[in-house]
Short mmCIF file of C-alpha atoms in Angstrom, two decimals:
data_model
loop_
_atom_site.label_atom_id
_atom_site.label_comp_id
_atom_site.label_asym_id
_atom_site.label_seq_id
_atom_site.Cartn_x
_atom_site.Cartn_y
_atom_site.Cartn_z
CA MET A 611 104.64 166.67 108.27
CA PHE A 612 101.15 167.86 107.33
CA SER A 613 99.05 171.00 107.73
CA THR A 614 95.42 171.80 108.42
CA PRO A 615 93.86 174.94 106.95
CA ASP A 616 91.57 176.82 109.32
CA SER A 617 89.01 177.44 106.60
CA ASP A 618 86.16 178.85 108.68
CA ASN A 619 88.29 181.17 110.81
CA SER A 620 87.46 184.69 109.68
CA THR A 621 90.73 186.06 111.03
CA GLY A 622 92.67 184.47 108.17
CA ASN A 623 93.85 181.20 106.71
CA SER A 624 96.38 180.16 109.30
CA GLU A 625 98.10 176.80 109.04
CA VAL A 626 99.21 174.54 111.84
CA GLN A 627 101.90 172.01 111.05
CA TYR A 628 102.55 169.01 113.20
CA GLU A 629 103.69 165.42 113.13
CA PRO A 630 101.03 162.84 113.94
CA LEU A 631 102.10 161.00 117.06
CA CYS A 632 99.75 158.04 116.70
CA ARG A 633 99.97 154.89 114.61
CA TRP A 634 99.40 154.85 110.85
CA PHE A 635 97.46 151.90 109.45
CA SER A 636 97.55 150.77 105.84
CA LEU A 637 94.21 150.19 104.13
CA ALA A 638 95.04 146.49 103.93
CA GLU A 639 95.45 146.41 107.73
CA ILE A 640 92.11 148.18 108.21
CA GLU A 641 90.38 145.77 105.86
CA SER A 642 91.81 142.87 107.83
CA VAL A 643 90.73 144.43 111.15
CA THR A 644 87.13 144.95 109.94
CA ASN A 645 86.86 141.73 107.90
CA ASN A 646 86.80 143.84 104.73
CA PHE A 647 84.28 146.29 106.23
CA ASP A 648 81.78 143.54 106.93
CA ASP A 649 78.38 144.95 107.93
CA LYS A 650 78.25 142.33 110.68
CA SER A 651 81.03 144.29 112.39
CA VAL A 652 79.13 147.61 112.32
CA ILE A 653 78.47 148.97 115.80
CA GLY A 654 77.37 152.48 114.88
CA THR A 655 76.34 154.73 112.01
CA GLY A 656 76.00 158.44 111.47
CA GLY A 657 76.20 161.21 108.91
CA PHE A 658 79.97 160.60 108.68
CA GLY A 659 79.67 156.91 107.76
CA LYS A 660 80.00 153.72 109.79
CA VAL A 661 81.86 152.54 112.88
CA TYR A 662 83.15 148.96 112.95
CA LYS A 663 84.28 146.83 115.85
CA GLY A 664 87.62 145.22 115.18
CA PHE A 665 90.70 143.64 116.71
CA ILE A 666 94.36 144.53 116.29
CA ASP A 667 97.67 143.19 117.60
CA GLY A 668 96.71 139.60 116.94
CA GLY A 669 93.32 140.03 118.58
CA ALA A 670 94.75 141.41 121.82
CA THR A 671 93.23 144.88 121.46
CA THR A 672 89.61 145.75 120.64
CA VAL A 673 89.12 148.94 118.63
CA ALA A 674 86.38 151.03 117.03
CA VAL A 675 87.11 151.91 113.39
CA LYS A 676 85.37 155.02 112.07
CA ARG A 677 85.28 155.20 108.27
CA LEU A 678 84.23 158.51 106.73
CA ASN A 679 82.16 158.18 103.58
CA SER A 680 82.43 160.49 100.59
CA GLU A 681 79.00 162.02 101.24
CA SER A 682 79.83 163.04 104.80
CA LYS A 683 79.80 166.72 105.73
CA GLN A 684 82.97 165.97 107.66
CA GLY A 685 85.94 166.40 105.38
CA ALA A 686 89.73 166.49 105.48
CA GLU A 687 89.82 169.47 107.83
CA GLU A 688 87.75 167.73 110.52
CA PHE A 689 89.67 164.48 109.98
CA TRP A 690 93.10 166.04 110.50
CA MET A 691 91.86 168.15 113.41
CA GLU A 692 90.83 164.99 115.23
CA VAL A 693 94.13 163.26 114.42
CA ARG A 694 96.09 166.27 115.60
CA MET A 695 94.20 166.79 118.84
CA LEU A 696 94.00 163.19 119.96
CA SER A 697 97.62 162.53 118.98
CA GLU A 698 98.78 165.26 121.33
CA LEU A 699 96.14 165.20 124.08
CA ARG A 700 95.92 162.26 126.46
CA HIS A 701 93.55 162.25 129.42
CA ALA A 702 91.49 159.69 131.31
CA HIS A 703 88.30 161.45 130.21
CA LEU A 704 89.12 161.86 126.52
CA VAL A 705 88.63 158.96 124.12
CA ALA A 706 92.01 157.66 122.97
CA LEU A 707 92.97 157.62 119.30
CA VAL A 708 94.91 154.47 118.42
CA GLY A 709 95.71 155.48 114.85
CA TYR A 710 94.47 156.53 111.43
CA CYS A 711 94.52 155.63 107.74
CA ASN A 712 94.59 158.16 104.89
CA GLU A 713 95.50 155.86 102.04
CA GLY A 714 94.01 156.86 98.70
CA GLU A 715 90.64 158.55 99.22
CA GLU A 716 90.08 156.86 102.57
CA MET A 717 89.82 158.79 105.85
CA ILE A 718 89.67 156.29 108.73
CA LEU A 719 90.13 156.80 112.47
CA VAL A 720 90.90 153.96 114.88
CA TYR A 721 89.86 154.54 118.52
CA GLU A 722 89.96 152.59 121.72
CA TYR A 723 86.78 150.55 122.01
CA ILE A 724 84.27 152.02 124.47
CA ALA A 725 82.06 149.18 125.64
CA ASN A 726 78.99 150.99 127.01
CA GLY A 727 78.39 153.39 124.15
CA THR A 728 77.02 156.89 124.42
CA LEU A 729 75.50 158.67 127.39
CA ALA A 730 72.51 159.48 125.20
CA HIS A 731 71.83 155.78 124.69
CA HIS A 732 71.57 155.20 128.41
CA LEU A 733 69.42 158.26 129.05
CA TYR A 734 66.76 157.97 126.37
CA LYS A 735 67.80 155.85 123.38
CA GLY A 736 66.71 152.42 124.49
CA GLY A 737 67.86 152.10 128.07
CA GLY A 738 70.99 150.75 129.64
CA ARG A 739 72.34 147.32 130.38
CA GLY A 740 72.67 146.29 133.99
CA ALA A 741 75.33 144.24 135.74
CA ASP A 742 73.41 141.10 134.79
CA GLY A 743 73.74 142.01 131.10
CA ASN A 744 70.02 142.63 130.67
CA TYR A 745 68.52 145.81 129.27
CA GLY A 746 66.02 147.93 131.17
CA TYR A 747 68.67 149.17 133.60
CA SER A 748 68.52 152.91 134.34
CA LEU A 749 71.51 154.95 135.46
CA THR A 750 71.22 155.97 139.10
CA TRP A 751 71.57 159.58 140.17
CA GLU A 752 75.00 158.90 141.66
CA GLN A 753 76.15 157.30 138.41
CA ARG A 754 74.88 160.28 136.45
CA LEU A 755 76.71 162.69 138.73
CA ASN A 756 79.94 160.70 138.40
CA ILE A 757 79.58 160.67 134.61
CA CYS A 758 79.05 164.45 134.58
CA ILE A 759 82.09 164.94 136.82
CA GLY A 760 84.27 162.87 134.49
CA ALA A 761 83.06 164.70 131.38
CA ALA A 762 83.60 168.07 133.09
CA ARG A 763 87.17 167.10 133.95
CA GLY A 764 87.81 166.09 130.34
CA LEU A 765 86.54 169.43 129.06
CA ASP A 766 88.52 171.32 131.70
CA TYR A 767 91.65 169.58 130.44
CA LEU A 768 90.84 170.67 126.88
CA HIS A 769 90.37 174.25 128.03
CA THR A 770 93.29 174.62 130.44
CA GLY A 771 95.52 171.53 130.35
CA THR A 772 97.95 172.69 127.67
CA GLU A 773 99.62 175.89 126.50
CA GLN A 774 96.81 176.28 123.98
CA SER A 775 93.13 176.26 124.84
CA PHE A 776 91.01 173.79 122.86
CA ILE A 777 87.28 174.42 122.42
CA HIS A 778 85.29 171.29 121.60
CA ARG A 779 82.36 173.08 119.88
CA ASP A 780 80.15 169.99 119.78
CA VAL A 781 79.56 168.94 123.40
CA LYS A 782 76.48 166.70 123.61
CA THR A 783 75.35 163.41 125.14
CA THR A 784 76.10 161.47 121.94
CA ASN A 785 79.72 162.66 122.19
CA ILE A 786 80.15 161.44 125.76
CA LEU A 787 81.09 157.75 125.75
CA LEU A 788 81.01 155.37 128.72
CA ASP A 789 83.51 152.59 129.24
CA GLU A 790 82.91 149.26 130.99
CA ARG A 791 83.28 150.98 134.39
CA TRP A 792 80.93 153.84 133.38
CA VAL A 793 83.82 156.29 133.15
CA ALA A 794 82.95 159.20 130.86
CA LYS A 795 85.13 160.01 127.86
CA ILE A 796 84.69 163.00 125.56
CA SER A 797 84.75 162.09 121.85
CA ASP A 798 84.39 163.59 118.33
CA PHE A 799 86.78 166.53 118.01
CA GLY A 800 86.21 167.26 114.32
CA LEU A 801 84.67 170.69 114.92
CA SER A 802 87.13 171.71 117.62
CA LYS A 803 89.06 174.98 117.55
CA TYR A 804 92.12 176.10 119.43
CA THR A 805 93.61 179.40 120.53
CA ALA A 806 97.19 180.44 119.99
CA SER A 807 97.68 180.67 123.76
CA GLN A 808 95.73 180.57 127.01
CA SER A 809 95.56 184.39 126.98
CA GLN A 810 93.53 184.44 123.76
CA THR A 811 89.90 184.78 124.84
CA HIS A 812 88.00 183.72 121.72
CA VAL A 813 88.12 182.43 118.15
CA SER A 814 86.16 184.27 115.46
CA THR A 815 84.58 181.55 113.35
CA ALA A 816 81.44 180.65 111.44
CA VAL A 817 78.68 179.14 113.56
CA LYS A 818 78.78 175.35 113.62
CA GLY A 819 77.48 172.88 116.13
CA THR A 820 74.41 170.81 116.94
CA PHE A 821 70.83 171.99 117.17
CA GLY A 822 69.74 172.37 120.78
CA TYR A 823 73.22 172.95 122.24
CA LEU A 824 74.24 176.25 120.66
CA ASP A 825 75.50 179.05 122.86
CA PRO A 826 73.25 182.05 122.07
CA ASP A 827 76.18 184.46 122.38
CA TYR A 828 78.23 182.45 119.86
CA PHE A 829 75.19 182.27 117.59
CA LEU A 830 74.86 186.06 117.66
CA THR A 831 78.51 187.19 117.57
CA GLN A 832 80.40 184.29 115.93
CA ARG A 833 82.90 184.61 118.80
CA LEU A 834 83.61 181.10 120.06
CA THR A 835 84.92 180.76 123.63
CA THR A 836 85.39 178.03 126.20
CA LYS A 837 82.14 179.31 127.73
CA SER A 838 80.37 178.04 124.59
CA ASP A 839 81.33 174.53 125.70
CA VAL A 840 80.08 175.38 129.21
CA TYR A 841 76.68 176.35 127.77
CA ALA A 842 76.43 173.09 125.81
CA PHE A 843 77.41 171.16 128.93
CA GLY A 844 74.53 172.87 130.75
CA VAL A 845 72.21 171.35 128.15
CA VAL A 846 73.84 167.95 128.75
CA MET A 847 73.14 168.36 132.48
CA LEU A 848 69.46 168.99 131.71
CA GLU A 849 69.36 165.80 129.63
CA VAL A 850 70.90 163.92 132.55
CA LEU A 851 68.23 165.27 134.91
CA CYS A 852 65.25 164.99 132.58
CA GLY A 853 66.09 161.84 130.63
CA ARG A 854 65.13 163.34 127.25
CA PRO A 855 67.05 164.79 124.29
CA ALA A 856 67.90 168.45 123.82
CA VAL A 857 65.54 168.60 120.84
CA ASP A 858 62.56 166.31 120.41
CA THR A 859 60.37 167.20 117.42
CA ARG A 860 57.82 164.54 118.38
CA LEU A 861 56.63 166.74 121.24
CA GLU A 862 54.35 169.75 121.22
CA GLU A 863 55.95 172.99 120.08
CA GLU A 864 56.52 174.45 123.54
CA GLN A 865 58.34 171.26 124.61
CA ILE A 866 60.56 170.68 121.54
CA SER A 867 63.53 172.57 122.99
CA LEU A 868 64.57 171.08 126.33
CA VAL A 869 66.13 174.35 127.53
CA PHE A 870 63.06 176.46 126.84
CA TRP A 871 60.72 173.83 128.28
CA VAL A 872 62.71 173.57 131.53
CA LYS A 873 62.80 177.35 131.80
CA GLN A 874 59.03 177.43 131.49
CA CYS A 875 58.56 174.68 134.07
CA ILE A 876 60.80 176.46 136.59
CA GLN A 877 58.90 179.70 136.08
CA GLU A 878 55.66 177.79 136.75
CA GLY A 879 57.11 176.10 139.85
CA SER A 880 56.69 172.61 138.41
CA LEU A 881 60.29 171.39 138.38
CA TYR A 882 59.28 168.01 139.80
CA HIS A 883 57.53 167.11 136.54
CA ILE A 884 60.67 167.46 134.43
CA ILE A 885 62.74 165.00 136.48
CA ASP A 886 63.34 161.63 134.83
CA PRO A 887 60.67 159.35 136.39
CA SER A 888 63.34 156.75 137.20
CA LEU A 889 65.02 159.32 139.46
CA ARG A 890 61.99 160.59 141.33
CA SER A 891 62.23 160.13 145.10
CA GLN A 892 65.85 159.03 144.53
CA ILE A 893 67.52 162.45 144.48
CA SER A 894 68.45 164.27 147.66
CA PRO A 895 66.73 167.72 147.61
CA ASP A 896 70.02 169.42 148.50
CA SER A 897 71.84 167.59 145.70
CA LEU A 898 69.11 168.56 143.25
CA LYS A 899 69.25 172.20 144.34
CA CYS A 900 73.02 172.28 143.81
CA PHE A 901 72.70 170.59 140.41
CA VAL A 902 69.92 172.85 139.13
CA GLU A 903 71.64 176.03 140.30
CA LEU A 904 74.82 174.93 138.53
CA THR A 905 72.89 174.10 135.35
CA SER A 906 71.24 177.52 135.46
CA ASN A 907 74.64 179.18 135.76
CA CYS A 908 76.03 177.18 132.82
CA LEU A 909 73.09 178.33 130.68
CA HIS A 910 73.40 181.99 131.59
CA ASP A 911 72.90 184.22 128.55
CA ARG A 912 76.03 186.22 129.43
CA PRO A 913 79.19 184.09 128.97
CA PRO A 914 81.25 185.86 131.67
CA ARG A 915 78.62 184.84 134.22
CA ARG A 916 79.02 181.16 133.38
CA PRO A 917 81.43 179.06 135.48
CA THR A 918 84.62 177.52 134.12
CA MET A 919 84.63 173.76 133.58
CA ALA A 920 86.91 173.41 136.63
CA GLU A 921 84.25 175.18 138.70
CA VAL A 922 81.58 172.98 137.14
CA ALA A 923 83.49 169.84 138.18
CA THR A 924 83.89 171.15 141.74
CA SER A 925 80.18 171.98 142.03
CA LEU A 926 79.22 168.55 140.71
CA GLU A 927 81.48 166.94 143.30
CA ASN A 928 79.58 168.93 145.92
CA ALA A 929 76.26 167.72 144.49
CA LEU A 930 77.57 164.15 144.75
CA ALA A 931 78.64 164.69 148.36
CA LEU A 932 75.20 166.08 149.19
CA GLN A 933 73.58 163.08 147.53
CA ARG A 934 75.66 160.65 149.56
CA ARG A 935 74.76 162.50 152.72
CA GLY A 936 71.10 161.80 152.02
CA ILE A 937 70.13 158.38 150.64
CA VAL A 938 66.91 156.59 149.71
CA THR A 939 65.70 153.49 151.53
CA GLU A 940 64.24 150.43 149.85
CA ASN A 941 60.79 151.80 150.64
CA ASN A 942 61.61 155.00 148.73
CA ASP A 943 61.77 156.98 151.95
CA HIS A 944 64.44 159.64 152.00
CA ARG A 945 66.70 159.84 155.03
CA LEU A 946 70.06 161.09 156.09
CA GLY A 947 72.88 158.70 155.36
CA PRO A 948 74.92 156.65 157.81
CA THR A 949 77.34 159.54 158.44
CA LYS A 950 74.60 161.17 160.53
CA LYS A 951 73.53 159.76 163.86
CA LYS A 952 69.99 161.07 163.63
CA ARG A 953 67.72 159.79 160.90
CA HIS A 954 64.81 161.74 159.49
CA PRO A 955 62.57 159.60 157.26
CA PHE A 956 60.49 161.33 154.57
CA SER A 957 57.46 160.01 152.74
CA VAL A 958 57.38 160.42 148.96
CA LYS A 959 54.81 163.20 149.42
CA ASN A 960 57.16 165.02 151.75
CA TRP A 961 60.00 164.41 149.32
CA ILE A 962 58.08 166.24 146.61
CA GLU A 963 57.43 169.12 149.00
CA SER A 964 61.09 169.20 150.01
CA ILE A 965 62.08 169.40 146.34
CA GLN A 966 59.86 172.43 145.86
CA ASN A 967 61.16 174.07 149.05
CA ALA A 968 64.78 173.41 148.09
CA LEU A 969 64.38 175.30 144.83
CA PRO A 970 63.33 178.89 145.47
CA ASN A 971 61.90 181.09 142.75
CA THR A 972 65.20 182.98 142.62
CA ILE A 973 66.65 180.27 140.36
CA GLU A 974 66.34 181.55 136.81
CA PHE A 975 67.34 180.17 133.45
CA ARG A 976 68.57 183.33 131.77
CA VAL A 977 68.29 182.05 128.23
CA GLY A 978 67.63 184.60 125.55
CA LEU A 979 68.76 187.05 122.91
CA PRO A 980 67.71 190.54 121.88
CA GLN A 981 64.20 190.37 120.44
CA ALA A 982 65.42 190.84 116.87
CA ASN A 983 67.40 187.62 117.08
CA ALA A 984 65.12 185.58 119.35
CA SER A 985 63.08 183.91 116.62
CA SER A 986 66.11 182.75 114.61
CA TYR A 987 67.82 181.39 117.71
CA SER A 988 64.64 179.63 118.84
CA ALA A 989 64.49 177.97 115.42
CA ALA A 990 68.08 176.81 115.83
CA MET A 991 67.40 175.43 119.29
CA SER A 992 64.40 173.55 117.92
CA GLY A 993 66.23 172.03 114.97
CA ASN A 994 65.06 174.36 112.22
CA GLY A 995 68.14 176.56 111.82
CA GLU A 996 69.77 176.95 108.41
CA PHE A 997 73.42 177.35 109.39
CA PRO A 998 75.89 174.42 109.16
CA ALA A 999 74.75 172.54 112.23
CA ARG A 1000 75.13 168.88 112.97
CA GLY A 1001 72.37 166.45 113.82
CA ASN A 1002 72.01 164.54 117.05
CA HIS A 1003 73.03 161.25 115.48
CA ALA A 1004 76.36 159.76 116.50
CA PRO A 1005 77.88 156.30 116.60
CA ASP A 1006 76.80 153.99 119.36
CA HIS A 1007 79.91 152.06 120.42
CA ARG A 1008 78.07 149.83 122.82
CA ASN A 1009 78.96 146.19 123.06
CA THR A 1010 76.50 144.31 120.90
#
C-alpha cells in the first residue's frame, strides 16, 4: 500500500492510497535487462533521464526502461502518479506499463516497447521510416487522421472511461507514440490529475505543462479541466497539418508560436501556405475544411465552447470519410473516389482554389486573453514563460 500527496492542489493535501497492479522489478533485474544501463541500449533521452531498450522474460518481450535521474524535475509524485494510472487504466490507445522499480533511490518505469517512436519525430524531427525501412518517408494525410483518431480515443477514455475523470495535462506530439502498425498511444502521465468523480468539473492546481500547448483559461484561472486537454490536442492537430512544432524559436517572432501564426494566416486568407508541403494537393478540400473547423473549435478561448474528446474523435472520423471520398491520382489530380460513378478531375491550381473556397472567412481561431494577461500568455506560448512548464523534449522510442 502506498500514497501519493497531491502537492500542487490548492484545495488541500489529499492522499490517494492504492495497490500497484503491475509488476515490481528488482534493481538487479533492471540492470540485467539494460546490460547494466549500457549507453548502447539508450533509445531516448530527456530532462527526466534516459530510456533504454531491453528484453525481459528470457528475451521474449521487448521493453522500454525509463530511468529517472536525480536532477530531473520529475520526482516521486510524478513517478507514483504514472504507476497508479497505468496500473489501473488499460486501453488500446494508452501506452502499457509493464512494471516499475523503486529500490533504493531509483525510480524506474518499464513500458511496452513502441517501435515507431513519437509522432513529433515523424512530423518534423527527422522524418519517418517507410515500409522498406528507409528514412525520408512522410506520413500520408490518411495516416495522420488515423493517428489523431486513435489519440483522441485514448484521451476520451481518460476523461470518461472510469468513475473518475483523468486529465493528462501534458498532451503534445512527443507524448503520442506510434507502434509498428502506426497505432497511436498516449504516454507520459506524470503531470496528470484526476477528479473525485465524473461530476467534478475541474481541479484547482498550479499551472504546469509544456510551452506552446497551454490552455489560456487554465493559465489565467488555475482551474484545470478536461477541456484543457482538448485545447492542447488542438495544437497537436495544427502540428499534424503544418508539419512543424508548437514552438520554434528559430523562426521570426511572429511565427514562433504555431497557434498565433496559423491564426494570422487564416485572417490573411493564406491557409494554403501553412499546410505541410508533403501534404499539398493530397488533402481533399472537404476533409481539410472539417479538420480546420474542428481544430478551431478545440482552440476556442472559452472552454465550454470546445468539443469533448468523444466529439473530436467523431469529427475526425468524418474528416477521414471525406478524405476517402476524394482521392489524389498519381498525377496529383484530385478526383472523387471509386464510390462515385462520376469523376471530376482537378488540376493542382484548381485544388488550391478549392482549398480557399472550402474555408470561408467565418472560420476563426478565437485564441486570446484579456489584454492585461495577453503579453504573459504570449510569452508562455512562445517558450519564455516563468512558471513550471516542461520542454518539448521527450524520449524517442523508435527502433534504432
